[in-house]
Amino acid sequence: MALSETETADSAAAHAKPRPQATPGPLDGDPALIGVPTFIVGSIALGLTLVGYVPAGTAGAPLAIILAATALGQLIAAVWAAALGQSAVAAIFGVFTGFWLSYAVLVLGLTHGWFAIAGSAATRTQALFLISWLATIVLLTLSTLRLPAAFTVLFTLIDLALALVLSATLNGSSTLQTAGGYTVFAFVAVGCYLFWHVTSLATGGRGLPLGRPAVS
């Protein structure tokens, strides 16, 4: 007796091999979970140095944190973001990888005489560093105006801190340097807010309001 169409379909389904379940890709997650807190810790160390928490002349005090935590964390976050195809995020963390690494090299080089720079030339070298990075971070700020407002506030405060420290370097002003340090603490506060946001999202929460972009 011939099988009905339904019986035939049921028999075929019973003998068919089960299809393998789709497995998640090896790359996932949010690189900011590493990039933001490592940025925060290095910024705190730098801010404390600028406001005079350590004695004058000890510019190398924050380098252990900046090299082993901040620069490395920014690099990991940049590579992670690039692997996920998050080009803008990778660019941001990549730029700050360069900033923190070059800051460490600058301080170590001037402290140990690696570059054969001394006297007033050392001051101009520091100013060269600050001018170069100020121009670059301003460009980064302008190019990310489509991001939520919290990011614009963060980058603008970084620009202001660099400008104050540049003025302090050129004028030998401890007051401007201290102001730069407190501005660093201001963008640390914004960084903490952003970290709470990404952590909330990563743990199943709704995140925090970040404000509307300056450019839609």
mmCIF file of C-alpha atoms in Angstrom:
data_model
loop_
_atom_site.group_PDB
_atom_site.id
_atom_site.type_symbol
_atom_site.label_atom_id
_atom_site.label_comp_id
_atom_site.label_asym_id
_atom_site.label_seq_id
_atom_site.Cartn_x
_atom_site.Cartn_y
_atom_site.Cartn_z
ATOM 1 C CA MET A 1 0.000 0.000 0.000
ATOM 2 C CA ALA A 2 1.371 3.379 -0.969
ATOM 3 C CA LEU A 3 2.214 5.812 1.815
ATOM 4 C CA SER A 4 0.309 9.040 2.000
ATOM 5 C CA GLU A 5 2.147 12.314 1.386
ATOM 6 C CA THR A 6 1.996 13.087 5.095
ATOM 7 C CA GLU A 7 3.468 9.711 6.086
ATOM 8 C CA THR A 8 6.184 10.099 3.477
ATOM 9 C CA ALA A 9 7.109 13.538 4.810
ATOM 10 C CA ASP A 10 7.124 12.275 8.406
ATOM 11 C CA SER A 11 9.342 9.322 7.469
ATOM 12 C CA ALA A 12 11.795 11.587 5.659
ATOM 13 C CA ALA A 13 11.934 13.955 8.616
ATOM 14 C CA ALA A 14 12.575 11.101 11.003
ATOM 15 C CA HIS A 15 15.520 9.819 8.989
ATOM 16 C CA ALA A 16 16.967 13.230 8.169
ATOM 17 C CA LYS A 17 20.112 14.190 9.993
ATOM 18 C CA PRO A 18 19.586 17.041 12.459
ATOM 19 C CA ARG A 19 20.942 20.323 11.229
ATOM 20 C CA PRO A 20 23.771 21.707 13.355
ATOM 21 C CA GLN A 21 22.865 24.717 15.431
ATOM 22 C CA ALA A 22 24.471 27.996 14.471
ATOM 23 C CA THR A 23 27.311 28.857 16.795
ATOM 24 C CA PRO A 24 28.167 32.426 17.727
ATOM 25 C CA GLY A 25 31.174 33.951 16.059
ATOM 26 C CA PRO A 26 34.428 34.148 17.983
ATOM 27 C CA LEU A 27 34.405 37.966 17.887
ATOM 28 C CA ASP A 28 31.773 39.765 19.864
ATOM 29 C CA GLY A 29 31.327 42.244 22.693
ATOM 30 C CA ASP A 30 32.185 45.880 23.276
ATOM 31 C CA PRO A 31 35.840 47.032 23.107
ATOM 32 C CA ALA A 32 34.945 50.054 25.250
ATOM 33 C CA LEU A 33 34.755 47.734 28.263
ATOM 34 C CA ILE A 34 38.562 47.584 28.113
ATOM 35 C CA GLY A 35 39.325 50.862 26.380
ATOM 36 C CA VAL A 36 37.387 53.207 28.659
ATOM 37 C CA PRO A 37 38.571 52.041 32.117
ATOM 38 C CA THR A 38 42.201 51.819 31.029
ATOM 39 C CA PHE A 39 41.888 55.346 29.632
ATOM 40 C CA ILE A 40 40.428 56.482 32.963
ATOM 41 C CA VAL A 41 43.216 55.064 35.124
ATOM 42 C CA GLY A 42 45.977 56.638 33.044
ATOM 43 C CA SER A 43 44.160 59.964 33.015
ATOM 44 C CA ILE A 44 43.794 59.931 36.792
ATOM 45 C CA ALA A 45 47.526 59.290 37.165
ATOM 46 C CA LEU A 46 48.339 62.089 34.724
ATOM 47 C CA GLY A 47 45.932 64.488 36.422
ATOM 48 C CA LEU A 48 47.445 63.821 39.842
ATOM 49 C CA THR A 49 50.881 64.532 38.410
ATOM 50 C CA LEU A 50 49.739 67.818 36.876
ATOM 51 C CA VAL A 51 48.117 69.111 40.071
ATOM 52 C CA GLY A 52 51.293 68.431 42.050
ATOM 53 C CA TYR A 53 50.388 65.294 43.976
ATOM 54 C CA VAL A 54 53.942 64.093 43.337
ATOM 55 C CA PRO A 55 56.970 66.410 43.714
ATOM 56 C CA ALA A 56 57.894 68.703 40.848
ATOM 57 C CA GLY A 57 60.306 67.146 38.371
ATOM 58 C CA THR A 58 58.829 63.646 38.670
ATOM 59 C CA ALA A 59 57.041 63.598 35.310
ATOM 60 C CA GLY A 60 57.749 59.878 35.073
ATOM 61 C CA ALA A 61 55.562 59.066 38.079
ATOM 62 C CA PRO A 62 52.485 57.946 36.070
ATOM 63 C CA LEU A 63 54.429 55.980 33.448
ATOM 64 C CA ALA A 64 54.005 52.570 35.072
ATOM 65 C CA ILE A 65 50.239 52.927 34.754
ATOM 66 C CA ILE A 66 50.330 54.667 31.369
ATOM 67 C CA LEU A 67 52.576 52.062 29.727
ATOM 68 C CA ALA A 68 51.414 48.836 31.355
ATOM 69 C CA ALA A 69 47.694 49.619 31.587
ATOM 70 C CA THR A 70 46.518 52.572 29.535
ATOM 71 C CA ALA A 71 48.535 52.271 26.323
ATOM 72 C CA LEU A 72 48.175 48.494 26.314
ATOM 73 C CA GLY A 73 44.450 48.693 27.036
ATOM 74 C CA GLN A 74 43.910 51.218 24.233
ATOM 75 C CA LEU A 75 45.798 48.970 21.814
ATOM 76 C CA ILE A 76 43.749 45.901 22.763
ATOM 77 C CA ALA A 77 40.513 47.867 22.402
ATOM 78 C CA ALA A 78 41.599 49.228 19.011
ATOM 79 C CA VAL A 79 42.449 45.773 17.663
ATOM 80 C CA TRP A 80 39.230 44.324 19.085
ATOM 81 C CA ALA A 81 37.133 47.097 17.506
ATOM 82 C CA ALA A 82 38.878 46.688 14.150
ATOM 83 C CA ALA A 83 38.217 42.937 14.239
ATOM 84 C CA LEU A 84 34.525 43.678 14.801
ATOM 85 C CA GLY A 85 34.488 46.098 11.899
ATOM 86 C CA GLN A 86 33.895 49.092 14.182
ATOM 87 C CA SER A 87 36.139 51.436 12.244
ATOM 88 C CA ALA A 88 35.306 54.662 14.095
ATOM 89 C CA VAL A 89 35.806 53.045 17.505
ATOM 90 C CA ALA A 90 39.059 51.468 16.349
ATOM 91 C CA ALA A 91 40.242 54.870 15.104
ATOM 92 C CA ILE A 92 39.496 56.540 18.448
ATOM 93 C CA PHE A 93 41.263 53.907 20.518
ATOM 94 C CA GLY A 94 44.089 53.741 17.975
ATOM 95 C CA VAL A 95 44.664 57.497 18.215
ATOM 96 C CA PHE A 96 44.805 57.346 21.992
ATOM 97 C CA THR A 97 47.145 54.363 21.836
ATOM 98 C CA GLY A 98 49.518 56.619 19.935
ATOM 99 C CA PHE A 99 49.034 59.470 22.380
ATOM 100 C CA TRP A 100 49.784 57.483 25.522
ATOM 101 C CA LEU A 101 52.705 55.573 24.007
ATOM 102 C CA SER A 102 54.293 58.716 22.614
ATOM 103 C CA TYR A 103 53.797 60.509 25.935
ATOM 104 C CA ALA A 104 55.665 57.730 27.720
ATOM 105 C CA VAL A 105 58.464 57.760 25.134
ATOM 106 C CA LEU A 106 58.722 61.549 25.400
ATOM 107 C CA VAL A 107 59.049 61.552 29.182
ATOM 108 C CA LEU A 108 61.482 58.634 29.242
ATOM 109 C CA GLY A 109 63.521 60.119 26.404
ATOM 110 C CA LEU A 110 63.842 63.547 27.995
ATOM 111 C CA THR A 111 64.519 62.115 31.447
ATOM 112 C CA HIS A 112 67.270 59.768 30.276
ATOM 113 C CA GLY A 113 68.715 61.953 27.518
ATOM 114 C CA TRP A 114 67.812 59.607 24.689
ATOM 115 C CA PHE A 115 67.234 62.415 22.200
ATOM 116 C CA ALA A 116 70.205 64.643 23.076
ATOM 117 C CA ILE A 117 67.790 67.455 23.962
ATOM 118 C CA ALA A 118 68.428 69.756 26.907
ATOM 119 C CA GLY A 119 67.668 73.204 28.265
ATOM 120 C CA SER A 120 65.188 75.377 26.407
ATOM 121 C CA ALA A 121 65.068 72.839 23.600
ATOM 122 C CA ALA A 122 63.435 70.403 26.014
ATOM 123 C CA THR A 123 60.635 72.895 26.655
ATOM 124 C CA ARG A 124 60.141 73.399 22.924
ATOM 125 C CA THR A 125 60.109 69.639 22.446
ATOM 126 C CA GLN A 126 57.330 69.279 24.995
ATOM 127 C CA ALA A 127 55.441 72.102 23.288
ATOM 128 C CA LEU A 128 55.925 70.375 19.916
ATOM 129 C CA PHE A 129 54.398 67.219 21.368
ATOM 130 C CA LEU A 130 51.425 69.092 22.840
ATOM 131 C CA ILE A 131 50.764 71.170 19.715
ATOM 132 C CA SER A 132 50.841 68.077 17.508
ATOM 133 C CA TRP A 133 48.457 66.134 19.696
ATOM 134 C CA LEU A 134 46.176 69.101 20.333
ATOM 135 C CA ALA A 135 45.723 69.548 16.573
ATOM 136 C CA THR A 136 45.062 65.831 16.147
ATOM 137 C CA ILE A 137 42.545 65.546 18.995
ATOM 138 C CA VAL A 138 40.723 68.680 17.788
ATOM 139 C CA LEU A 139 40.451 67.008 14.381
ATOM 140 C CA LEU A 140 39.183 63.851 16.094
ATOM 141 C CA THR A 141 36.646 65.916 18.018
ATOM 142 C CA LEU A 142 35.302 67.514 14.842
ATOM 143 C CA SER A 143 35.172 64.212 12.981
ATOM 144 C CA THR A 144 33.085 62.541 15.698
ATOM 145 C CA LEU A 145 30.323 65.144 16.049
ATOM 146 C CA ARG A 146 27.822 62.551 14.837
ATOM 147 C CA LEU A 147 28.387 60.590 18.036
ATOM 148 C CA PRO A 148 26.209 61.216 21.127
ATOM 149 C CA ALA A 149 26.916 64.485 22.953
ATOM 150 C CA ALA A 150 28.746 62.801 25.842
ATOM 151 C CA PHE A 151 31.594 61.906 23.498
ATOM 152 C CA THR A 152 31.793 65.471 22.188
ATOM 153 C CA VAL A 153 32.016 66.757 25.766
ATOM 154 C CA LEU A 154 34.765 64.224 26.520
ATOM 155 C CA PHE A 155 36.895 65.159 23.504
ATOM 156 C CA THR A 156 36.355 68.888 24.042
ATOM 157 C CA LEU A 157 37.600 68.609 27.626
ATOM 158 C CA ILE A 158 40.648 66.692 26.395
ATOM 159 C CA ASP A 159 41.303 69.512 23.909
ATOM 160 C CA LEU A 160 41.017 72.071 26.713
ATOM 161 C CA ALA A 161 43.368 70.117 28.988
ATOM 162 C CA LEU A 162 45.997 69.881 26.240
ATOM 163 C CA ALA A 163 45.666 73.601 25.513
ATOM 164 C CA LEU A 164 46.120 74.513 29.188
ATOM 165 C CA VAL A 165 49.144 72.260 29.611
ATOM 166 C CA LEU A 166 50.627 73.688 26.391
ATOM 167 C CA SER A 167 50.201 77.241 27.735
ATOM 168 C CA ALA A 168 51.679 76.179 31.066
ATOM 169 C CA THR A 169 54.692 74.648 29.304
ATOM 170 C CA LEU A 170 55.391 77.701 27.146
ATOM 171 C CA ASN A 171 54.891 80.197 29.979
ATOM 172 C CA GLY A 172 56.298 78.180 32.866
ATOM 173 C CA SER A 173 53.014 78.614 34.743
ATOM 174 C CA SER A 174 52.230 76.225 37.580
ATOM 175 C CA THR A 175 48.742 77.755 37.808
ATOM 176 C CA LEU A 176 47.910 76.818 34.228
ATOM 177 C CA GLN A 177 49.388 73.361 34.758
ATOM 178 C CA THR A 178 47.166 72.840 37.788
ATOM 179 C CA ALA A 179 44.163 74.051 35.802
ATOM 180 C CA GLY A 180 45.079 71.504 33.145
ATOM 181 C CA GLY A 181 45.167 68.810 35.812
ATOM 182 C CA TYR A 182 41.696 69.658 37.055
ATOM 183 C CA THR A 183 40.429 69.658 33.483
ATOM 184 C CA VAL A 184 41.833 66.135 33.191
ATOM 185 C CA PHE A 185 39.718 65.176 36.219
ATOM 186 C CA ALA A 186 36.692 66.710 34.472
ATOM 187 C CA PHE A 187 37.059 64.444 31.445
ATOM 188 C CA VAL A 188 37.779 61.520 33.779
ATOM 189 C CA ALA A 189 34.317 62.130 35.246
ATOM 190 C CA VAL A 190 32.797 61.961 31.763
ATOM 191 C CA GLY A 191 34.808 58.793 31.107
ATOM 192 C CA CYS A 192 33.395 57.226 34.275
ATOM 193 C CA TYR A 193 29.880 58.042 33.088
ATOM 194 C CA LEU A 194 30.590 56.372 29.745
ATOM 195 C CA PHE A 195 32.022 53.333 31.525
ATOM 196 C CA TRP A 196 28.865 52.994 33.611
ATOM 197 C CA HIS A 197 26.905 53.193 30.372
ATOM 198 C CA VAL A 198 28.787 50.419 28.556
ATOM 199 C CA THR A 199 28.883 48.260 31.696
ATOM 200 C CA SER A 200 25.139 48.622 32.129
ATOM 201 C CA LEU A 201 24.561 47.522 28.548
ATOM 202 C CA ALA A 202 26.974 44.595 28.899
ATOM 203 C CA THR A 203 25.171 43.329 32.001
ATOM 204 C CA GLY A 204 21.694 43.496 30.501
ATOM 205 C CA GLY A 205 20.761 47.027 31.538
ATOM 206 C CA ARG A 206 19.399 49.883 29.469
ATOM 207 C CA GLY A 207 22.457 52.094 29.494
ATOM 208 C CA LEU A 208 22.574 55.766 30.386
ATOM 209 C CA PRO A 209 21.424 58.775 28.331
ATOM 210 C CA LEU A 210 24.333 60.172 26.296
ATOM 211 C CA GLY A 211 22.665 63.157 24.677
ATOM 212 C CA ARG A 212 21.849 63.986 21.091
ATOM 213 C CA PRO A 213 24.665 64.302 18.523
ATOM 214 C CA ALA A 214 25.761 67.812 17.629
ATOM 215 C CA VAL A 215 25.443 66.896 13.952
ATOM 216 C CA SER A 216 22.602 64.644 12.815
#
